[in-house]
mmCIF file of C-alpha atoms in Angstrom:
data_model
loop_
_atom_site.group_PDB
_atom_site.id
_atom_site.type_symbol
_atom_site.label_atom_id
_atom_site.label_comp_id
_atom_site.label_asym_id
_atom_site.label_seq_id
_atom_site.Cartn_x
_atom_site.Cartn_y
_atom_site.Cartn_z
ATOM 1 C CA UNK A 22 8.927 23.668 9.005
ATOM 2 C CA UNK A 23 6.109 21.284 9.215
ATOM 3 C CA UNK A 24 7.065 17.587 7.877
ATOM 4 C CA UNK A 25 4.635 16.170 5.169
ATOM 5 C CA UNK A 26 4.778 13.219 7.237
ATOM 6 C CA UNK A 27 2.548 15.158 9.883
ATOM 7 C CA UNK A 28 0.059 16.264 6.886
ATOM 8 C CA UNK A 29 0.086 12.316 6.597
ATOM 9 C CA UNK A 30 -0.780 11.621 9.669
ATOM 10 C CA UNK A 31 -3.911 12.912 9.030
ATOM 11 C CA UNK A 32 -5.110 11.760 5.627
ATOM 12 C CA UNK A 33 -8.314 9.345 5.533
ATOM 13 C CA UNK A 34 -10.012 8.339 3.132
ATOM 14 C CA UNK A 35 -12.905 10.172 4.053
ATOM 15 C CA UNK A 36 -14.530 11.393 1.209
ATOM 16 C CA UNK A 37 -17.984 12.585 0.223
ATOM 17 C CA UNK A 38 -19.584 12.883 -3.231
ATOM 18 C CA UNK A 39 -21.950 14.840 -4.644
ATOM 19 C CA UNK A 40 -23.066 16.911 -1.304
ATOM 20 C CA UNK A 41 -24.148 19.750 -3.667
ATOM 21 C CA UNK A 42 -26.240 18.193 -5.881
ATOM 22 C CA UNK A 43 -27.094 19.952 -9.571
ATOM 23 C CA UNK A 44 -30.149 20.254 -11.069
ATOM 24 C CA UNK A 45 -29.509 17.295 -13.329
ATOM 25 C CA UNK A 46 -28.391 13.721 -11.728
ATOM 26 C CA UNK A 47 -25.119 13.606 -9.644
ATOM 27 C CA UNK A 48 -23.657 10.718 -8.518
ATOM 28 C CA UNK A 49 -22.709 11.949 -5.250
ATOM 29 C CA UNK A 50 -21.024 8.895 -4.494
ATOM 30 C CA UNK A 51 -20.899 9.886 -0.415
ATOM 31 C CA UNK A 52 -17.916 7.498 1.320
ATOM 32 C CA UNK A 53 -15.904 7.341 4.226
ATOM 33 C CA UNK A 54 -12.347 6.410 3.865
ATOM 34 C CA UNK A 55 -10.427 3.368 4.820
ATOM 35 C CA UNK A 56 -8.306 4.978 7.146
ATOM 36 C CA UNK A 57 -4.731 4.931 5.522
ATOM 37 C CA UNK A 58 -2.935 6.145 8.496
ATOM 38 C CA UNK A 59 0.934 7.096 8.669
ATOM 39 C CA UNK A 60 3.427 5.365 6.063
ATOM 40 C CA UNK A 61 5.335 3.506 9.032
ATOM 41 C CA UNK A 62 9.260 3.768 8.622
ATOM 42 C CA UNK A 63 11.610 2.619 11.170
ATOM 43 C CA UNK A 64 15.477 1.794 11.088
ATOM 44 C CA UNK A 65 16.326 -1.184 13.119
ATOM 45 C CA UNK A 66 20.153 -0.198 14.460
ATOM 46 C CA UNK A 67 22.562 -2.669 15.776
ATOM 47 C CA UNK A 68 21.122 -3.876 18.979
ATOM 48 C CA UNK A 69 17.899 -2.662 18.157
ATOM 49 C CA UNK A 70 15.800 -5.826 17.744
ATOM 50 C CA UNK A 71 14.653 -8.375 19.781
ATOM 51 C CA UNK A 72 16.541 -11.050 19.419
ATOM 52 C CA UNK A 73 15.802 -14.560 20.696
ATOM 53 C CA UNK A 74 17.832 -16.427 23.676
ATOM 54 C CA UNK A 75 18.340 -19.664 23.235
ATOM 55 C CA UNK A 76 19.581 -21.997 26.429
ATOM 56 C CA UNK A 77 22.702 -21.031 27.685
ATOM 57 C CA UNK A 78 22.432 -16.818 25.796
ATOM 58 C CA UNK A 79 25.074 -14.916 27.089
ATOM 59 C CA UNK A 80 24.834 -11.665 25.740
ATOM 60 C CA UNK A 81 24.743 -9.767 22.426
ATOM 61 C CA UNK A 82 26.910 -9.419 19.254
ATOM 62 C CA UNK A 83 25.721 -8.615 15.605
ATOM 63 C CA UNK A 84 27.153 -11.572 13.067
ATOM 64 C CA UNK A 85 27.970 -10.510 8.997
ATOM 65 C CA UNK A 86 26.697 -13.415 7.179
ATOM 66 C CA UNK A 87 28.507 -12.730 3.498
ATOM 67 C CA UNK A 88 26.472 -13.279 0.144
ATOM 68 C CA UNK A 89 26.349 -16.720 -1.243
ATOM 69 C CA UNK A 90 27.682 -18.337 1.975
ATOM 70 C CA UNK A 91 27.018 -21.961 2.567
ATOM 71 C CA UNK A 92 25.876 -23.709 5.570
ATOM 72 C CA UNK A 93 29.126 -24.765 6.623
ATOM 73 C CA UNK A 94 30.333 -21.237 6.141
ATOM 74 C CA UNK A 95 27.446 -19.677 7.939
ATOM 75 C CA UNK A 96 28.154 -21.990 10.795
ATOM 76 C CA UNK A 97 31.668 -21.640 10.630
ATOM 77 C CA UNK A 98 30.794 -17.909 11.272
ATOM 78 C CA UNK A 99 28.797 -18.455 13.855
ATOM 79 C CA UNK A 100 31.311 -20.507 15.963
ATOM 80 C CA UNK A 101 33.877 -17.642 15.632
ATOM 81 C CA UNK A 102 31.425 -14.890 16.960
ATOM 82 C CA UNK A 103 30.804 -17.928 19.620
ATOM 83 C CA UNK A 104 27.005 -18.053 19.210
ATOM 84 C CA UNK A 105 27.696 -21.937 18.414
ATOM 85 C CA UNK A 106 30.185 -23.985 19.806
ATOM 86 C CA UNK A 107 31.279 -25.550 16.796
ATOM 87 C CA UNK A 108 30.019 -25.582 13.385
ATOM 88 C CA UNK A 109 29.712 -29.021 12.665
ATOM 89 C CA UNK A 110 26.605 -28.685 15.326
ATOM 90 C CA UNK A 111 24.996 -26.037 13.498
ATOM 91 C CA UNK A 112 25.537 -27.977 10.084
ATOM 92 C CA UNK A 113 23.983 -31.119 11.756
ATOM 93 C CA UNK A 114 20.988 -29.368 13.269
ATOM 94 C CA UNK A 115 20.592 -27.210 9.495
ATOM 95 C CA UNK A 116 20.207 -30.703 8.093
ATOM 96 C CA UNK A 117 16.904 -31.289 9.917
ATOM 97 C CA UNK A 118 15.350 -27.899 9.667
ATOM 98 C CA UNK A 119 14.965 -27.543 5.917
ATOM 99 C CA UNK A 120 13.878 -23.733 5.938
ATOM 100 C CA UNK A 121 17.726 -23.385 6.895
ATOM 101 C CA UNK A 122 18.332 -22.948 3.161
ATOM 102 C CA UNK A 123 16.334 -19.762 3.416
ATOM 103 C CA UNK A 124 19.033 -17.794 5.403
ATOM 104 C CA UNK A 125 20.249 -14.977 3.460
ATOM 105 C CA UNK A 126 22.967 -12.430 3.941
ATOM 106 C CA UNK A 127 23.166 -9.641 5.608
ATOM 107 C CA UNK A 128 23.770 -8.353 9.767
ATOM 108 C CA UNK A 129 22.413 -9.853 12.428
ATOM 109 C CA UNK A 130 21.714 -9.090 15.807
ATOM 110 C CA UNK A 131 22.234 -13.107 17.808
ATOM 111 C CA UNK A 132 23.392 -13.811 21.050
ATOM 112 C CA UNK A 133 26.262 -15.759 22.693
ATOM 113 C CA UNK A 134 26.186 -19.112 23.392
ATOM 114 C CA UNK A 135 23.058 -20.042 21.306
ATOM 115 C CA UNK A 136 21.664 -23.500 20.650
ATOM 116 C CA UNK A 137 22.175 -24.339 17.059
ATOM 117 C CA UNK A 138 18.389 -24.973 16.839
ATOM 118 C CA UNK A 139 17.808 -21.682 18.439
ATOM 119 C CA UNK A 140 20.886 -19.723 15.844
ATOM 120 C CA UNK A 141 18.807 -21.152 13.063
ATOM 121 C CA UNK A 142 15.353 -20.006 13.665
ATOM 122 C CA UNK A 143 16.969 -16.499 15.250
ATOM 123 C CA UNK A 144 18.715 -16.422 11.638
ATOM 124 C CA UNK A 145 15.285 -17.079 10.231
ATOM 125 C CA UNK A 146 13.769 -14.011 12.289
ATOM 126 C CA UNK A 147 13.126 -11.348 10.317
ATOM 127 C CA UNK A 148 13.619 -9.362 13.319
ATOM 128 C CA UNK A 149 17.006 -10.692 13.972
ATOM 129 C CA UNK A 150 18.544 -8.682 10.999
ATOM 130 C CA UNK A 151 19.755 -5.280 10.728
ATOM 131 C CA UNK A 152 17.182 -3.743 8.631
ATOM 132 C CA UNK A 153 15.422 -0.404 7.350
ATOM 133 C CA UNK A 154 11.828 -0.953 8.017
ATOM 134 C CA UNK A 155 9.059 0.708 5.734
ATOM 135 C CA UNK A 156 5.067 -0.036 5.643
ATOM 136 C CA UNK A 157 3.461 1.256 2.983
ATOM 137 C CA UNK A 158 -1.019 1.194 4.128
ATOM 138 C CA UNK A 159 -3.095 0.209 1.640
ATOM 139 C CA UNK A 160 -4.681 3.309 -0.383
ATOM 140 C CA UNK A 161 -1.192 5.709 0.500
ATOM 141 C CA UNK A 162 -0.124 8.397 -2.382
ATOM 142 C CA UNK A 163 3.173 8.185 -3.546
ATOM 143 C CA UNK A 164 4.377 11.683 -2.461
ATOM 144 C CA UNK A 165 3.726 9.535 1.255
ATOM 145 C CA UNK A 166 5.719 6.688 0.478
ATOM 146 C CA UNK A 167 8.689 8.910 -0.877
ATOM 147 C CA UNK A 168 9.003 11.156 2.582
ATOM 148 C CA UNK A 169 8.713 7.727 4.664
ATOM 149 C CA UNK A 170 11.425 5.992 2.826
ATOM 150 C CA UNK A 171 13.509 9.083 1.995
ATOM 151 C CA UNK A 172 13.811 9.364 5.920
ATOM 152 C CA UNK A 173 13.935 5.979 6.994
ATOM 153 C CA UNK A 174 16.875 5.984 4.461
ATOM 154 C CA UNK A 175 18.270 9.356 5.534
ATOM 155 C CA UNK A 176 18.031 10.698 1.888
ATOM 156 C CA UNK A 177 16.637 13.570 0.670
ATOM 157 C CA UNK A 178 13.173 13.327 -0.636
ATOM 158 C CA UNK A 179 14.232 14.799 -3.853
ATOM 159 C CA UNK A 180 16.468 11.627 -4.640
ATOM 160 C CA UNK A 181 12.846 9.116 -4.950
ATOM 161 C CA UNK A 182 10.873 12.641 -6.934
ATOM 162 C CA UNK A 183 13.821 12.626 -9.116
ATOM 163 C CA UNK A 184 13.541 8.864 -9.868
ATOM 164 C CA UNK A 185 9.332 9.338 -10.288
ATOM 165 C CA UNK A 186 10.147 11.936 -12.706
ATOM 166 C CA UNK A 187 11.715 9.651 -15.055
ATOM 167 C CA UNK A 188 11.620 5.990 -14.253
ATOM 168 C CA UNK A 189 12.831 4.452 -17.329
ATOM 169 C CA UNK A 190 14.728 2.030 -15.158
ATOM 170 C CA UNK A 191 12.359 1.212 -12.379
ATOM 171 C CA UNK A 192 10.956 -1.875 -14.237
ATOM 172 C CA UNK A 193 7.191 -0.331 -14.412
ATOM 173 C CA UNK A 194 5.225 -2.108 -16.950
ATOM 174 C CA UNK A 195 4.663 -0.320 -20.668
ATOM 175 C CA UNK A 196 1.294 0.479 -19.735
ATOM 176 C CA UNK A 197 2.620 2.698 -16.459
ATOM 177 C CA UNK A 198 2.386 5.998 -18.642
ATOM 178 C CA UNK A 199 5.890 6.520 -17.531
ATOM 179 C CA UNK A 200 3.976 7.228 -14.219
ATOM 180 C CA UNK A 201 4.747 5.442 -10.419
ATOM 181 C CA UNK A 202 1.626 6.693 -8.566
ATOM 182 C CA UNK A 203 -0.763 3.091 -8.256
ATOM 183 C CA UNK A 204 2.898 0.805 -8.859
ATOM 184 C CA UNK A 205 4.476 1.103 -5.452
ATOM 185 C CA UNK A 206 2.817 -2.190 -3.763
ATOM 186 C CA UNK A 207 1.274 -1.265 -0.559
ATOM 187 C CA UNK A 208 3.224 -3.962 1.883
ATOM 188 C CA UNK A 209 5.938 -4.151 4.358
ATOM 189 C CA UNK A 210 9.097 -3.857 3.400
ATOM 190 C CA UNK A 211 12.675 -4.917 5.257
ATOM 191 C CA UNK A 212 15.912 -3.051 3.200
ATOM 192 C CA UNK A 213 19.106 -4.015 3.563
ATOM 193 C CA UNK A 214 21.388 -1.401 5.171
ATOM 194 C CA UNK A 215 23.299 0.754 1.901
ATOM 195 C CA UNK A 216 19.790 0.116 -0.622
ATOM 196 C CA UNK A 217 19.519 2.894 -2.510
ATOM 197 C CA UNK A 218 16.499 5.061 -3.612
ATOM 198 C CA UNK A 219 16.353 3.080 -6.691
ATOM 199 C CA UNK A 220 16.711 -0.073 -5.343
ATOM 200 C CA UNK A 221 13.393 0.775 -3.261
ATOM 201 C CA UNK A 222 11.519 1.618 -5.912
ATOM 202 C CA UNK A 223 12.356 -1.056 -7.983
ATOM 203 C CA UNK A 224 11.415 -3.734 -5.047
ATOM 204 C CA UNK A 225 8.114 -1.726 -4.897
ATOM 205 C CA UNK A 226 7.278 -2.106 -8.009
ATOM 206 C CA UNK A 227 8.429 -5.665 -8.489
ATOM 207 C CA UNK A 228 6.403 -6.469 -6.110
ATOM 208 C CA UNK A 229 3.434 -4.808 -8.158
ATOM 209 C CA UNK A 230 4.023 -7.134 -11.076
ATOM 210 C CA UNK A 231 4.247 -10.217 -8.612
ATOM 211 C CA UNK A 232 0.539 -9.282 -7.307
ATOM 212 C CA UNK A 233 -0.569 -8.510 -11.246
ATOM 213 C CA UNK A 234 0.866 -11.629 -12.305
ATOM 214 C CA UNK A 235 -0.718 -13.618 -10.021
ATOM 215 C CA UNK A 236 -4.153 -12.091 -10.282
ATOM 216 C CA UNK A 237 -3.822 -12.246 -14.523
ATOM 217 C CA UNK A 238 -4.372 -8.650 -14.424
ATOM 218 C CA UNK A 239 -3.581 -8.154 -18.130
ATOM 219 C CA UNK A 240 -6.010 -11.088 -19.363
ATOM 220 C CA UNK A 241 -8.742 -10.538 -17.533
ATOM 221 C CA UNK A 242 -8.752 -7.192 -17.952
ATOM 222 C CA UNK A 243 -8.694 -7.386 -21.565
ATOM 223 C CA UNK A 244 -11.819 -10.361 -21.185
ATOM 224 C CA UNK A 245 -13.797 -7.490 -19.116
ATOM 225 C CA UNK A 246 -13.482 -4.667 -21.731
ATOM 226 C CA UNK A 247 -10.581 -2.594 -19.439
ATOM 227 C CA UNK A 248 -7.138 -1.897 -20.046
ATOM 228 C CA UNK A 249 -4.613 -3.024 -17.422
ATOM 229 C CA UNK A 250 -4.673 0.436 -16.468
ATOM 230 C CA UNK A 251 -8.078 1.341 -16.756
ATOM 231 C CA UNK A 252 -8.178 -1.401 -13.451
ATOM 232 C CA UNK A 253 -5.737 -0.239 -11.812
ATOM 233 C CA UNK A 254 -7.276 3.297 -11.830
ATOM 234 C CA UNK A 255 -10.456 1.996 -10.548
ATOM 235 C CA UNK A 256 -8.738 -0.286 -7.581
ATOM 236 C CA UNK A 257 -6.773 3.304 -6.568
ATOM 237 C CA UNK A 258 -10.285 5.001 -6.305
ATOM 238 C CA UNK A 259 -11.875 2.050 -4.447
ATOM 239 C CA UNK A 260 -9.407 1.662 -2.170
ATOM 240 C CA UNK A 261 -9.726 5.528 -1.285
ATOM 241 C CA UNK A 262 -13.406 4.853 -1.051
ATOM 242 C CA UNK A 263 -14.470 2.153 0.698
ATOM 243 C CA UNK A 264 -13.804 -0.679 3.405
ATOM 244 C CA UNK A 265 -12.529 -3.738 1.311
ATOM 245 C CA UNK A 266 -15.660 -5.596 1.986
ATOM 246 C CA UNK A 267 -17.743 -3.198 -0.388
ATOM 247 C CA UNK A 268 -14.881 -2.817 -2.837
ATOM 248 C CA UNK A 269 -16.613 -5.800 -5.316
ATOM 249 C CA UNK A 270 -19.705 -3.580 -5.240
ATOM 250 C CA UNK A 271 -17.997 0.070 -5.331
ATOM 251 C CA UNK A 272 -16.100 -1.308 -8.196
ATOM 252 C CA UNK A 273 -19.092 -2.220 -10.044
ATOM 253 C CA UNK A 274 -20.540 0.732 -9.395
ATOM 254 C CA UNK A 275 -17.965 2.660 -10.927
ATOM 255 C CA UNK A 276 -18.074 0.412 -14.171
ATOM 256 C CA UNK A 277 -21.776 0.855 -14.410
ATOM 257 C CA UNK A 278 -21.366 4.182 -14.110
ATOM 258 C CA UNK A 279 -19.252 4.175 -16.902
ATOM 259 C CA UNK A 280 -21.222 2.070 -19.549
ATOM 260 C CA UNK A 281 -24.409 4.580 -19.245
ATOM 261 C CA UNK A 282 -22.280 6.665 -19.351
ATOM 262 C CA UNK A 283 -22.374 8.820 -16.492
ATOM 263 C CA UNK A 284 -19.580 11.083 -15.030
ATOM 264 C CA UNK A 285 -17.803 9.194 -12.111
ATOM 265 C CA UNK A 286 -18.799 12.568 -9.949
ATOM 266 C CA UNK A 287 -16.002 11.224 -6.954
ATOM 267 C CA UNK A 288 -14.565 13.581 -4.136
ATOM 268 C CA UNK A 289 -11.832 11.116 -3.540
ATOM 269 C CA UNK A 290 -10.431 12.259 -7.073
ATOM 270 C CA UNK A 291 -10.801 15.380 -6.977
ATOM 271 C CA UNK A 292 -9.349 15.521 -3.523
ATOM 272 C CA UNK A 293 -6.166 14.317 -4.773
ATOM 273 C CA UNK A 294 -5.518 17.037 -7.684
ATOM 274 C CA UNK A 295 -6.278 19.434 -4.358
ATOM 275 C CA UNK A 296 -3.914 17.575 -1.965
ATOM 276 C CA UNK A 297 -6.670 17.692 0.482
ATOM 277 C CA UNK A 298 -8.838 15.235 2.596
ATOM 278 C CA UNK A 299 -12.051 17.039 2.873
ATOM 279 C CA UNK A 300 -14.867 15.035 3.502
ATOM 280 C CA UNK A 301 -16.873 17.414 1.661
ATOM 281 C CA UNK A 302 -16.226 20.241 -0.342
ATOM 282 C CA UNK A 303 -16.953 23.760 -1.431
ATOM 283 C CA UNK A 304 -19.013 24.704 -4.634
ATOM 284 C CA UNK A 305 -15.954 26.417 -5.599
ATOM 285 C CA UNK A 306 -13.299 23.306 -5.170
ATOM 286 C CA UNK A 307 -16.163 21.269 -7.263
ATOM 287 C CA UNK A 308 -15.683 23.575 -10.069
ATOM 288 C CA UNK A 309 -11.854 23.309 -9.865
ATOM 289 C CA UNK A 310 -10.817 22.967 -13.845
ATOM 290 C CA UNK A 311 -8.281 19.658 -13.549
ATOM 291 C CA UNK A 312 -8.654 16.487 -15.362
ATOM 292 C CA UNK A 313 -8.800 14.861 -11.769
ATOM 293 C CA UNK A 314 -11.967 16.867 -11.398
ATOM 294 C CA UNK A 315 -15.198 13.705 -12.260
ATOM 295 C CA UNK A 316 -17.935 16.104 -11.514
ATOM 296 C CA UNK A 317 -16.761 18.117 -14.610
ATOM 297 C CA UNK A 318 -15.510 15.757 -16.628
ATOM 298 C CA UNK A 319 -16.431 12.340 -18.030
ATOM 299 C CA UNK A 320 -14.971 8.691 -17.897
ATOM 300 C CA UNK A 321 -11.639 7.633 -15.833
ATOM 301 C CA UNK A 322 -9.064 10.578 -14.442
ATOM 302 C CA UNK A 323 -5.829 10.453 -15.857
ATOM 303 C CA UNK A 324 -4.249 8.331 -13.595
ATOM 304 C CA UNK A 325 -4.224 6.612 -10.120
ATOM 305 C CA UNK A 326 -5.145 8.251 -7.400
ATOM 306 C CA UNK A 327 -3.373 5.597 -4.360
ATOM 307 C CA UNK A 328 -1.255 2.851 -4.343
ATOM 308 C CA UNK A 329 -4.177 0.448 -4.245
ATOM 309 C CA UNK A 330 -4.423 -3.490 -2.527
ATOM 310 C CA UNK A 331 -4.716 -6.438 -4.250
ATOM 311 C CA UNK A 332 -7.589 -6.585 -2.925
ATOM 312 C CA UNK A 333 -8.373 -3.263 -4.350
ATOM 313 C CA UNK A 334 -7.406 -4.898 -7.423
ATOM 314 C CA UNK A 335 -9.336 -8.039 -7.448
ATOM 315 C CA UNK A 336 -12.393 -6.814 -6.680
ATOM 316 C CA UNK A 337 -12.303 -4.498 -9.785
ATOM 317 C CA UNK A 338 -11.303 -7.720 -12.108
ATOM 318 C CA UNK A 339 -14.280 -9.638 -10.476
ATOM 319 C CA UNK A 340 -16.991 -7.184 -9.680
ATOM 320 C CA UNK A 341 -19.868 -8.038 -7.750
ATOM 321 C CA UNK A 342 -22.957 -8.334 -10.052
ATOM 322 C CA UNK A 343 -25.891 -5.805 -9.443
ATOM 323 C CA UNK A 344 -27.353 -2.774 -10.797
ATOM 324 C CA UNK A 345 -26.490 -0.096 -8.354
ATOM 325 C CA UNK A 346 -25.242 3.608 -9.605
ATOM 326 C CA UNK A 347 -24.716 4.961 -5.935
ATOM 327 C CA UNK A 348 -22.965 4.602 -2.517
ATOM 328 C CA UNK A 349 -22.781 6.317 0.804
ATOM 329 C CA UNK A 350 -20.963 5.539 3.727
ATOM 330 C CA UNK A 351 -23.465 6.243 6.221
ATOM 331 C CA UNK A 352 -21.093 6.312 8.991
ATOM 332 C CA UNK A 353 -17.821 6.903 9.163
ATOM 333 C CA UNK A 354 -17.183 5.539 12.480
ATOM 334 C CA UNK A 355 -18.294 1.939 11.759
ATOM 335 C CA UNK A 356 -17.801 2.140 7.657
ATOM 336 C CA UNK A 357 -21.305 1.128 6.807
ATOM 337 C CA UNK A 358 -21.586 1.969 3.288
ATOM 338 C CA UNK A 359 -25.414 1.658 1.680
ATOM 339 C CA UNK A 360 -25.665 1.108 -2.398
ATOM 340 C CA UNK A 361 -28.433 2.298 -4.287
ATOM 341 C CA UNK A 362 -29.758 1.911 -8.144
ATOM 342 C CA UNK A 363 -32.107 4.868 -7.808
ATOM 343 C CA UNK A 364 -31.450 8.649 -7.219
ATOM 344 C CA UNK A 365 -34.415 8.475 -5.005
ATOM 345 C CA UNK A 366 -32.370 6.075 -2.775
ATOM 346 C CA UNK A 367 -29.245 8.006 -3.031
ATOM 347 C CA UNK A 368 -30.892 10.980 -1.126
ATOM 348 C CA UNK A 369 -32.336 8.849 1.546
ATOM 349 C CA UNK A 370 -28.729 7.571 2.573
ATOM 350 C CA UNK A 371 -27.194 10.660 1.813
ATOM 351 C CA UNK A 372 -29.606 12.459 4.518
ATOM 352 C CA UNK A 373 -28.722 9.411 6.773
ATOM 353 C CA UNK A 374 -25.151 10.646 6.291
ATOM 354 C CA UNK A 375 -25.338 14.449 6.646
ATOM 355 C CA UNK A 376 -27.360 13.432 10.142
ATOM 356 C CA UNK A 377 -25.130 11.606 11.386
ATOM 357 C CA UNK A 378 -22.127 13.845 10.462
ATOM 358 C CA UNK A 379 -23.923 16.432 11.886
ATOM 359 C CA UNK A 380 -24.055 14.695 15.375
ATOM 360 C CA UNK A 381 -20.664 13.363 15.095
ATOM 361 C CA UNK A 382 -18.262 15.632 13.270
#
């Protein structure tokens, strides 16, 4: 049976608004999609990674650095598995290399007969250690990130749905809604061998809070008129949307939009109620009776839509300033995306569009 890894493989952001105009104004917001590509998932076995030879490197062996273990002890450690020859060196040499206190615990792949110098950086390597690899792109949907991760830790993908379900002890935020989708920080991420489902999502989402915290995402969303989650909303349609460079505008786009107000009228949302990636879609999916569905109904959809950037994020909390009520990605190839205040401009890039997808597509 087909993996949903291989439908991921082909989702893009490619989305079109508003190709069947009504009689009254549609927003037709026409985009391309930054291309999300695969959620990247890799488990780095014992001699799996490069490692790096120092002088003298005589061959591999994997070294168990314990929790809490001092210099001393980490360099005693070292000398047994004879990738030092004697600990007091390694000490010594840790002494002038102050990112030695960064060393943490966990497997690593060295080799023989190392230069202390050398052990230290190699120890500093993230690909030195025994690790379960996982990138999560920018703008990926959570049912993405749970397949990747569920296979890269050879769990079942039930085990991370389960957790979405009810994730009372994932550490989301009170505003979450009780809901992961927009949380799970799009980044790369190195587990430690015997993390559990949990575990992941809880890192995900910590790291979330780091990138809210740091942007003041409750503060100055509350000084712009938005709720914490009202942003983060936005950022998760953006992200599907546009390149980052036209996020500042997209995003205030979407807020005029709002004010008027005027319905959102997005393919990218309703897109994700239909688990599709059509850049442009059939009178019948546009009438498709879901609260995801902005062409039928006004303001915000329920919820995220992506696991959106900080980027993503930032340029909804500091919009760029203009009057425009329209976009179109012109071409998906190079991502030019044209903004327009008037419906009369609207249909002169969205023609510019449909020729080139025409000749193209």
């Amino acid at each position: 049976m087909k993996s949903i890894l291989d439908d991921f493989k082909s989702e893009q952001n490619s989305y079109k608004s508003d190709l069947h105009p009504a009689p009254y104004l549609k927003m037709g917001l026409i985009t391309f999609a930054v291309l999300v590509g695969i959620v990247i998932f890799s488990f780095i076995p014992s001699g799996g990674v490069k490692i790096i030879n120092g002088p003298g490197g005589s061959g591999p062996v994997q070294v168990s650095i314990a929790p809490g273990s001092s210099l001393t002890e980490i360099g005693k450690t070292l000398a047994s598995a004879g990738v030092v020859n004697n600990y007091l060196e390694f000490v010594t040499a840790a002494a002038d290399i102050p990112q030695s206190s960064a060393i943490g615990p966990g497997n690593y792949n060295l080799v023989k007969s190392m230069g202390s110098k050398e052990a230290i950086f190699a120890l500093l390597d993230p690909e030195s250690k025994v690790s379960i690899k996982v990138v999560i792109p920018e703008g990926s949907r959570s049912k993405y990130v749970f397949a990747a991760a569920a296979q890269a830790l050879g769990v079942s993908v039930g085990d991370f749905e389960s957790l979405a379900k009810n994730p009372t002890d994932l550490g989301l935020p009170e505003y979450a809604n009780k809901n992961v989708e927009g949380f799970l920080y799009p980044a790369t991420y190195r587990f430690d061998q015997g993390i559990t489902p949990k575990e992941v999502l809880q890192q995900m989402i910590k790291r979330f809070i780091q990138a809210a915290t740091e942007q003041q995402l409750e503060a100055t969303a509350k000084a712009n008129g938005l709720t914490p989650y009202e942003v983060l909303v936005i950022a998760s349609i953006i992200e599907k949307e546009v390149a980052p460079v036209d996020q500042p505008k997209a995003a205030r786009v979407v807020l005029n939009r709002l004010a008027r107000p005027m319905r959102l009228q997005l393919d990218s949302t309703l897109n994700y109620e239909l688990d599709s990636n059509a850049i442009i879609l059939t009178s019948e999916q546009l009438q498709e009776d879901s609260p995801y569905n902005t062409y039928t109904n006004d303001g915000l959809p329920p919820g995220p839509i992506s696991n959106p950037s900080e980027a993503a994020l930032n340029a909804v909390l500091n919009p760029e300033d203009g009057d425009w009520l329209y976009w179109v990605t012109v071409n998906l190839d190079t991502k030019e995306t044209k903004f327009a205040s008037t419906n009369n401009e609207f249909l002169i890039h969205k023609q510019e569009f449909l020729r080139w997808y025409n000749q193209n597509k």
